[in-house]
Amino acid sequence: MSMDRQDGARFDGRVVIVGASLAGLRAAEALRAQGFKGQLTLIGDEPYPPYDRPPLSKTVLSGWLPVSHTYLPQLQDINAEWLLGVAATGLNLQEHVVELADGRRIPFDRLLITTGTRARPWPDAAQMALDGVFSIRTLDDGQRLREVLATKPERVLVIGAGFTGSEVASVCRELGLNVTVAERSAAPLAGALGGAAGMVAARFQRAHGVDLRCNVTVLALEGDANGHLSRVHLSDGDVLDVKVAVVALGAVRNVEWLLSSGLAVSARGVACDGSCRAFDANGIVLDDIFVAGDVARWPHPLYDGQLLAVEHWGNAVEQAEAAAHNMLCSPAERKPHRPLPTFWSNQFGLNIKAVGLPTVADQVVVTQGSVERKRFVAAYGRKDAWWRPWRSTCRARWASIHR
Ligand SMILES: Cc1cc2nc3c(=O)[nH]c(=O)nc-3n(C[C@H](O)[C@H](O)[C@H](O)COP(=O)(O)OP(=O)(O)OC[C@H]3O[C@@H](n4cnc5c(N)ncnc54)[C@H](O)[C@@H]3O)c2cc1C
């Protein structure tokens, strides 16, 4: 086995990727595209080949796209061993082995961790298990919720008005369903885009007929004798008769399998350096363990070197490609992963795009277009630096998709 890192074509060790979704697949493709000829194994706990998640809360729910059309295209033959439907349960750094739930031990020379996130569950497991209570993260989630929405329930309750919750509410209205959205903060999307943009989002949602309840928390989900959701208790004292609820409370990073590995792991993700190499618990960077996608936290020079963790499709792709490059190249050829974060969302007839990180801003100014006409650009800034393009924190663009 040659371990020469000067030339990817001559690195023929064994690469294992844990997390067989967007970042895992794109990294595998990049490894082969860059000449890696060694053994490649992808391990994924879902029973399916990699699929795309963004349509699950949009076109899949509306019925426009069947779930079978969400599988990610393989951009090239990756000649990999696929271990699907089995979770990694541990990582032995000394032996360079990934431990699987079925007892198998998979050795590696280089490891890439792309285990992403899962939907944050409702805090009460018994209430979450009621029939009619859904979350939306996986292909099965998308399929089940789609089937239920197609039965035209009298009302749908969406718990949480972040991007996913707002997209679900939008689809409900598109389908002509009554929808109530309960949001703990003062406005939808406020956590991601701030209060000012949140107020605009609130106006759009109400204009589309959403029964939007802000500054309200859901206290309890109540089931009937058959274990079906029947009522929901809100913090303002209201009780709603509702048979379908969608829990959209954000995501939890899939790091439990690494907790005793000796890597720098926390609920916020797996910490790595700017070249995607993982830190161990002492803050020492490891040359053979890499991290990419939603599960990664890495220092970004644009944001004072703070460790960023983002849940953006584009970042998963770009970081996977950077990790693949850095797994194969010589130390002198390592590339930093420092993209400008970007994301998009489609809801209520709008196409929302953001460049940068609105969450770290302390000012927002509409610089182009008009909120009334639903086409505008907002610039977010921090510490009076919003007007300097190179230090600008974020630009968010809201545009009607019906031009
Ligand atoms: C409903 C929805 C809508 C979205 N919409 C948008 C959007 O409009 N715009 C945007 O920019 N982003 C969007 N995103 C986010 C985007 O899909 C993610 O950023 C992207 O999926 C991250 O890819 P990933 O490969 O890092 O992680 P994931 O897609 O989370 O994949 C991680 C994989 O690892 C598996 N895994 C976890 N633990 C283990 C283990 N121990 N062993 C083996 N396998 C394991 C998981 O089951 C999963 O298959 C959306 C996400 C969702 C859920």
PDB file of N, CA and C and ligand atoms in Angstrom, residues 18-24 43-46 51-58 86-89 114-118 136-138 164 167 254 257 292-295 310-314 316 342-346, ligand 1:
ATOM      1  N   VAL A  18     -18.196   7.923   6.867  1.00  0.00           N
ATOM      2  CA  VAL A  18     -19.365   7.592   7.691  1.00  0.00           C
ATOM      3  C   VAL A  18     -20.383   8.708   7.521  1.00  0.00           C
ATOM      4  N   GLY A  19     -21.568   8.341   6.997  1.00  0.00           N
ATOM      5  CA  GLY A  19     -22.608   9.305   6.652  1.00  0.00           C
ATOM      6  C   GLY A  19     -22.760   9.297   5.143  1.00  0.00           C
ATOM      7  N   ALA A  20     -23.708   8.495   4.643  1.00  0.00           N
ATOM      8  CA  ALA A  20     -23.836   8.298   3.190  1.00  0.00           C
ATOM      9  C   ALA A  20     -24.965   9.157   2.645  1.00  0.00           C
ATOM     10  N   SER A  21     -24.768  10.483   2.755  1.00  0.00           N
ATOM     11  CA  SER A  21     -25.789  11.397   2.229  1.00  0.00           C
ATOM     12  C   SER A  21     -25.092  12.396   1.306  1.00  0.00           C
ATOM     13  N   LEU A  22     -25.553  13.638   1.317  1.00  0.00           N
ATOM     14  CA  LEU A  22     -25.025  14.616   0.354  1.00  0.00           C
ATOM     15  C   LEU A  22     -23.506  14.801   0.466  1.00  0.00           C
ATOM     16  N   ALA A  23     -23.016  15.121   1.664  1.00  0.00           N
ATOM     17  CA  ALA A  23     -21.578  15.385   1.815  1.00  0.00           C
ATOM     18  C   ALA A  23     -20.767  14.111   1.558  1.00  0.00           C
ATOM     19  N   GLY A  24     -21.263  12.978   2.059  1.00  0.00           N
ATOM     20  CA  GLY A  24     -20.530  11.724   1.879  1.00  0.00           C
ATOM     21  C   GLY A  24     -20.396  11.359   0.410  1.00  0.00           C
ATOM     22  N   ILE A  43     -20.498   4.288   4.743  1.00  0.00           N
ATOM     23  CA  ILE A  43     -21.354   3.681   5.778  1.00  0.00           C
ATOM     24  C   ILE A  43     -22.503   4.640   6.061  1.00  0.00           C
ATOM     25  N   GLY A  44     -23.732   4.144   5.990  1.00  0.00           N
ATOM     26  CA  GLY A  44     -24.883   5.009   6.250  1.00  0.00           C
ATOM     27  C   GLY A  44     -25.954   4.267   7.029  1.00  0.00           C
ATOM     28  N   ASP A  45     -26.549   4.916   8.017  1.00  0.00           N
ATOM     29  CA  ASP A  45     -27.554   4.204   8.824  1.00  0.00           C
ATOM     30  C   ASP A  45     -28.925   4.176   8.155  1.00  0.00           C
ATOM     31  N   GLU A  46     -29.118   4.990   7.110  1.00  0.00           N
ATOM     32  CA  GLU A  46     -30.402   4.919   6.406  1.00  0.00           C
ATOM     33  C   GLU A  46     -30.326   3.788   5.367  1.00  0.00           C
ATOM     34  N   TYR A  51     -29.996  10.777  -0.950  1.00  0.00           N
ATOM     35  CA  TYR A  51     -31.087  11.531  -1.576  1.00  0.00           C
ATOM     36  C   TYR A  51     -31.006  12.983  -1.112  1.00  0.00           C
ATOM     37  N   ASP A  52     -31.784  13.822  -1.774  1.00  0.00           N
ATOM     38  CA  ASP A  52     -31.747  15.253  -1.538  1.00  0.00           C
ATOM     39  C   ASP A  52     -32.836  15.636  -0.529  1.00  0.00           C
ATOM     40  N   ARG A  53     -32.466  16.403   0.491  1.00  0.00           N
ATOM     41  CA  ARG A  53     -33.463  16.734   1.511  1.00  0.00           C
ATOM     42  C   ARG A  53     -34.279  17.995   1.205  1.00  0.00           C
ATOM     43  N   PRO A  54     -33.709  19.052   0.595  1.00  0.00           N
ATOM     44  CA  PRO A  54     -34.518  20.268   0.412  1.00  0.00           C
ATOM     45  C   PRO A  54     -35.903  20.050  -0.206  1.00  0.00           C
ATOM     46  N   PRO A  55     -36.072  19.163  -1.195  1.00  0.00           N
ATOM     47  CA  PRO A  55     -37.435  19.006  -1.746  1.00  0.00           C
ATOM     48  C   PRO A  55     -38.425  18.410  -0.746  1.00  0.00           C
ATOM     49  N   LEU A  56     -37.938  17.779   0.320  1.00  0.00           N
ATOM     50  CA  LEU A  56     -38.858  17.070   1.225  1.00  0.00           C
ATOM     51  C   LEU A  56     -39.867  18.022   1.861  1.00  0.00           C
ATOM     52  N   SER A  57     -39.442  19.255   2.153  1.00  0.00           N
ATOM     53  CA  SER A  57     -40.374  20.196   2.791  1.00  0.00           C
ATOM     54  C   SER A  57     -41.003  21.136   1.763  1.00  0.00           C
ATOM     55  N   LYS A  58     -40.762  20.836   0.487  1.00  0.00           N
ATOM     56  CA  LYS A  58     -41.276  21.730  -0.569  1.00  0.00           C
ATOM     57  C   LYS A  58     -42.075  20.895  -1.583  1.00  0.00           C
ATOM     58  N   VAL A  86     -26.885   0.467   8.378  1.00  0.00           N
ATOM     59  CA  VAL A  86     -26.153   0.087   9.592  1.00  0.00           C
ATOM     60  C   VAL A  86     -25.425   1.321  10.126  1.00  0.00           C
ATOM     61  N   ALA A  87     -25.615   1.581  11.432  1.00  0.00           N
ATOM     62  CA  ALA A  87     -25.021   2.782  12.029  1.00  0.00           C
ATOM     63  C   ALA A  87     -23.609   2.506  12.519  1.00  0.00           C
ATOM     64  N   ALA A  88     -22.770   3.524  12.430  1.00  0.00           N
ATOM     65  CA  ALA A  88     -21.486   3.476  13.133  1.00  0.00           C
ATOM     66  C   ALA A  88     -21.779   3.786  14.601  1.00  0.00           C
ATOM     67  N   THR A  89     -21.214   2.991  15.492  1.00  0.00           N
ATOM     68  CA  THR A  89     -21.490   3.205  16.918  1.00  0.00           C
ATOM     69  C   THR A  89     -20.255   3.666  17.680  1.00  0.00           C
ATOM     70  N   THR A 114     -19.226  12.491   8.013  1.00  0.00           N
ATOM     71  CA  THR A 114     -20.278  13.330   7.385  1.00  0.00           C
ATOM     72  C   THR A 114     -21.656  12.887   7.912  1.00  0.00           C
ATOM     73  N   THR A 115     -21.770  12.792   9.245  1.00  0.00           N
ATOM     74  CA  THR A 115     -23.007  12.227   9.800  1.00  0.00           C
ATOM     75  C   THR A 115     -24.119  13.259  10.010  1.00  0.00           C
ATOM     76  N   GLY A 116     -23.877  14.507   9.648  1.00  0.00           N
ATOM     77  CA  GLY A 116     -24.976  15.463   9.533  1.00  0.00           C
ATOM     78  C   GLY A 116     -25.785  15.675  10.806  1.00  0.00           C
ATOM     79  N   THR A 117     -27.072  15.904  10.595  1.00  0.00           N
ATOM     80  CA  THR A 117     -27.978  16.212  11.709  1.00  0.00           C
ATOM     81  C   THR A 117     -29.258  15.385  11.581  1.00  0.00           C
ATOM     82  N   ARG A 118     -30.063  15.424  12.619  1.00  0.00           N
ATOM     83  CA  ARG A 118     -31.402  14.803  12.562  1.00  0.00           C
ATOM     84  C   ARG A 118     -32.394  15.825  13.120  1.00  0.00           C
ATOM     85  N   ILE A 136     -39.784  16.346   9.965  1.00  0.00           N
ATOM     86  CA  ILE A 136     -39.426  16.191   8.554  1.00  0.00           C
ATOM     87  C   ILE A 136     -37.922  16.340   8.358  1.00  0.00           C
ATOM     88  N   ARG A 137     -37.289  15.210   8.141  1.00  0.00           N
ATOM     89  CA  ARG A 137     -35.843  15.193   7.880  1.00  0.00           C
ATOM     90  C   ARG A 137     -35.487  14.122   6.845  1.00  0.00           C
ATOM     91  N   THR A 138     -36.202  12.988   6.912  1.00  0.00           N
ATOM     92  CA  THR A 138     -35.824  11.855   6.067  1.00  0.00           C
ATOM     93  C   THR A 138     -36.847  11.644   4.950  1.00  0.00           C
ATOM     94  N   THR A 164     -37.830  25.367   7.897  1.00  0.00           N
ATOM     95  CA  THR A 164     -38.577  24.145   7.588  1.00  0.00           C
ATOM     96  C   THR A 164     -40.055  24.305   7.948  1.00  0.00           C
ATOM     97  N   GLU A 167     -41.772  26.525   5.485  1.00  0.00           N
ATOM     98  CA  GLU A 167     -41.988  25.867   4.192  1.00  0.00           C
ATOM     99  C   GLU A 167     -43.164  24.890   4.268  1.00  0.00           C
ATOM    100  N   ASN A 254     -25.507  14.689  14.683  1.00  0.00           N
ATOM    101  CA  ASN A 254     -25.330  13.240  14.927  1.00  0.00           C
ATOM    102  C   ASN A 254     -23.895  12.954  15.362  1.00  0.00           C
ATOM    103  N   TRP A 257     -22.120   8.806  18.399  1.00  0.00           N
ATOM    104  CA  TRP A 257     -21.227   7.677  18.157  1.00  0.00           C
ATOM    105  C   TRP A 257     -19.753   8.046  18.353  1.00  0.00           C
ATOM    106  N   ALA A 292     -16.908  16.962   7.350  1.00  0.00           N
ATOM    107  CA  ALA A 292     -17.552  17.857   6.367  1.00  0.00           C
ATOM    108  C   ALA A 292     -19.073  17.839   6.532  1.00  0.00           C
ATOM    109  N   GLY A 293     -19.699  18.916   6.074  1.00  0.00           N
ATOM    110  CA  GLY A 293     -21.169  18.979   6.057  1.00  0.00           C
ATOM    111  C   GLY A 293     -21.745  19.518   7.354  1.00  0.00           C
ATOM    112  N   ASP A 294     -23.022  19.227   7.563  1.00  0.00           N
ATOM    113  CA  ASP A 294     -23.761  19.795   8.691  1.00  0.00           C
ATOM    114  C   ASP A 294     -23.155  19.455  10.046  1.00  0.00           C
ATOM    115  N   VAL A 295     -22.402  18.370  10.138  1.00  0.00           N
ATOM    116  CA  VAL A 295     -21.878  17.946  11.449  1.00  0.00           C
ATOM    117  C   VAL A 295     -20.590  18.688  11.802  1.00  0.00           C
ATOM    118  N   VAL A 310     -22.938  25.250   9.986  1.00  0.00           N
ATOM    119  CA  VAL A 310     -24.104  25.684   9.219  1.00  0.00           C
ATOM    120  C   VAL A 310     -24.830  24.461   8.658  1.00  0.00           C
ATOM    121  N   GLU A 311     -26.098  24.639   8.406  1.00  0.00           N
ATOM    122  CA  GLU A 311     -26.907  23.549   7.841  1.00  0.00           C
ATOM    123  C   GLU A 311     -27.348  23.972   6.445  1.00  0.00           C
ATOM    124  N   HIS A 312     -26.382  24.123   5.576  1.00  0.00           N
ATOM    125  CA  HIS A 312     -26.639  24.611   4.222  1.00  0.00           C
ATOM    126  C   HIS A 312     -26.200  23.566   3.213  1.00  0.00           C
ATOM    127  N   TRP A 313     -27.048  23.303   2.269  1.00  0.00           N
ATOM    128  CA  TRP A 313     -26.785  22.348   1.183  1.00  0.00           C
ATOM    129  C   TRP A 313     -25.458  22.662   0.492  1.00  0.00           C
ATOM    130  N   GLY A 314     -25.277  23.932   0.129  1.00  0.00           N
ATOM    131  CA  GLY A 314     -24.079  24.329  -0.623  1.00  0.00           C
ATOM    132  C   GLY A 314     -22.804  24.091   0.173  1.00  0.00           C
ATOM    133  N   ALA A 316     -22.348  21.792   2.460  1.00  0.00           N
ATOM    134  CA  ALA A 316     -22.080  20.341   2.524  1.00  0.00           C
ATOM    135  C   ALA A 316     -21.306  19.895   1.280  1.00  0.00           C
ATOM    136  N   THR A 342     -24.036  30.383   2.025  1.00  0.00           N
ATOM    137  CA  THR A 342     -25.228  30.781   1.249  1.00  0.00           C
ATOM    138  C   THR A 342     -26.350  29.778   1.504  1.00  0.00           C
ATOM    139  N   PHE A 343     -27.558  30.221   1.482  1.00  0.00           N
ATOM    140  CA  PHE A 343     -28.684  29.281   1.513  1.00  0.00           C
ATOM    141  C   PHE A 343     -29.886  29.906   0.821  1.00  0.00           C
ATOM    142  N   TRP A 344     -30.861  29.045   0.582  1.00  0.00           N
ATOM    143  CA  TRP A 344     -32.073  29.526  -0.075  1.00  0.00           C
ATOM    144  C   TRP A 344     -33.283  28.860   0.573  1.00  0.00           C
ATOM    145  N   SER A 345     -34.434  29.457   0.328  1.00  0.00           N
ATOM    146  CA  SER A 345     -35.694  28.831   0.764  1.00  0.00           C
ATOM    147  C   SER A 345     -36.794  29.286  -0.182  1.00  0.00           C
ATOM    148  N   ASN A 346     -37.735  28.396  -0.451  1.00  0.00           N
ATOM    149  CA  ASN A 346     -38.906  28.763  -1.253  1.00  0.00           C
ATOM    150  C   ASN A 346     -40.141  28.654  -0.371  1.00  0.00           C
TER     151      ASN A 346
HETATM  152  C1  LIG B   1     -36.544  19.258   5.025  1.00  0.00           C
HETATM  153  C2  LIG B   1     -35.223  19.943   4.719  1.00  0.00           C
HETATM  154  C3  LIG B   1     -35.170  21.033   3.846  1.00  0.00           C
HETATM  155  C4  LIG B   1     -33.958  21.665   3.565  1.00  0.00           C
HETATM  156  N1  LIG B   1     -33.959  22.739   2.734  1.00  0.00           N
HETATM  157  C5  LIG B   1     -32.795  23.390   2.475  1.00  0.00           C
HETATM  158  C6  LIG B   1     -32.776  24.529   1.624  1.00  0.00           C
HETATM  159  O1  LIG B   1     -33.803  24.956   1.091  1.00  0.00           O
HETATM  160  N2  LIG B   1     -31.578  25.153   1.412  1.00  0.00           N
HETATM  161  C7  LIG B   1     -30.399  24.712   1.987  1.00  0.00           C
HETATM  162  O2  LIG B   1     -29.335  25.318   1.773  1.00  0.00           O
HETATM  163  N3  LIG B   1     -30.403  23.620   2.791  1.00  0.00           N
HETATM  164  C8  LIG B   1     -31.560  22.959   3.049  1.00  0.00           C
HETATM  165  N4  LIG B   1     -31.559  21.865   3.887  1.00  0.00           N
HETATM  166  C9  LIG B   1     -30.297  21.427   4.509  1.00  0.00           C
HETATM  167  C10 LIG B   1     -29.511  20.448   3.658  1.00  0.00           C
HETATM  168  O3  LIG B   1     -30.345  19.395   3.223  1.00  0.00           O
HETATM  169  C11 LIG B   1     -28.356  19.910   4.494  1.00  0.00           C
HETATM  170  O4  LIG B   1     -27.449  21.002   4.684  1.00  0.00           O
HETATM  171  C12 LIG B   1     -27.633  18.727   3.871  1.00  0.00           C
HETATM  172  O5  LIG B   1     -28.492  17.613   3.796  1.00  0.00           O
HETATM  173  C13 LIG B   1     -26.410  18.343   4.715  1.00  0.00           C
HETATM  174  O6  LIG B   1     -25.811  17.203   4.176  1.00  0.00           O
HETATM  175  P1  LIG B   1     -24.883  16.248   5.078  1.00  0.00           P
HETATM  176  O7  LIG B   1     -24.465  15.146   4.165  1.00  0.00           O
HETATM  177  O8  LIG B   1     -23.858  17.044   5.771  1.00  0.00           O
HETATM  178  O9  LIG B   1     -25.814  15.703   6.244  1.00  0.00           O
HETATM  179  P2  LIG B   1     -27.152  14.842   6.183  1.00  0.00           P
HETATM  180  O10 LIG B   1     -27.912  15.138   4.942  1.00  0.00           O
HETATM  181  O11 LIG B   1     -27.803  15.055   7.505  1.00  0.00           O
HETATM  182  O12 LIG B   1     -26.630  13.331   6.086  1.00  0.00           O
HETATM  183  C14 LIG B   1     -25.999  12.677   7.142  1.00  0.00           C
HETATM  184  C15 LIG B   1     -26.210  11.190   6.933  1.00  0.00           C
HETATM  185  O13 LIG B   1     -25.463  10.453   7.917  1.00  0.00           O
HETATM  186  C16 LIG B   1     -26.303   9.461   8.482  1.00  0.00           C
HETATM  187  N5  LIG B   1     -25.808   9.105   9.825  1.00  0.00           N
HETATM  188  C17 LIG B   1     -25.963   9.813  10.965  1.00  0.00           C
HETATM  189  N6  LIG B   1     -25.365   9.174  11.999  1.00  0.00           N
HETATM  190  C18 LIG B   1     -24.830   8.051  11.487  1.00  0.00           C
HETATM  191  C19 LIG B   1     -24.087   6.982  12.041  1.00  0.00           C
HETATM  192  N7  LIG B   1     -23.745   6.951  13.337  1.00  0.00           N
HETATM  193  N8  LIG B   1     -23.696   5.959  11.237  1.00  0.00           N
HETATM  194  C20 LIG B   1     -24.002   5.978   9.906  1.00  0.00           C
HETATM  195  N9  LIG B   1     -24.704   6.969   9.317  1.00  0.00           N
HETATM  196  C21 LIG B   1     -25.105   7.996  10.097  1.00  0.00           C
HETATM  197  C22 LIG B   1     -27.661  10.140   8.494  1.00  0.00           C
HETATM  198  O14 LIG B   1     -28.724   9.232   8.672  1.00  0.00           O
HETATM  199  C23 LIG B   1     -27.673  10.781   7.115  1.00  0.00           C
HETATM  200  O15 LIG B   1     -28.038   9.868   6.129  1.00  0.00           O
HETATM  201  C24 LIG B   1     -32.761  21.192   4.165  1.00  0.00           C
HETATM  202  C25 LIG B   1     -32.806  20.099   5.045  1.00  0.00           C
HETATM  203  C26 LIG B   1     -34.013  19.484   5.318  1.00  0.00           C
HETATM  204  C27 LIG B   1     -34.053  18.299   6.281  1.00  0.00           C
END
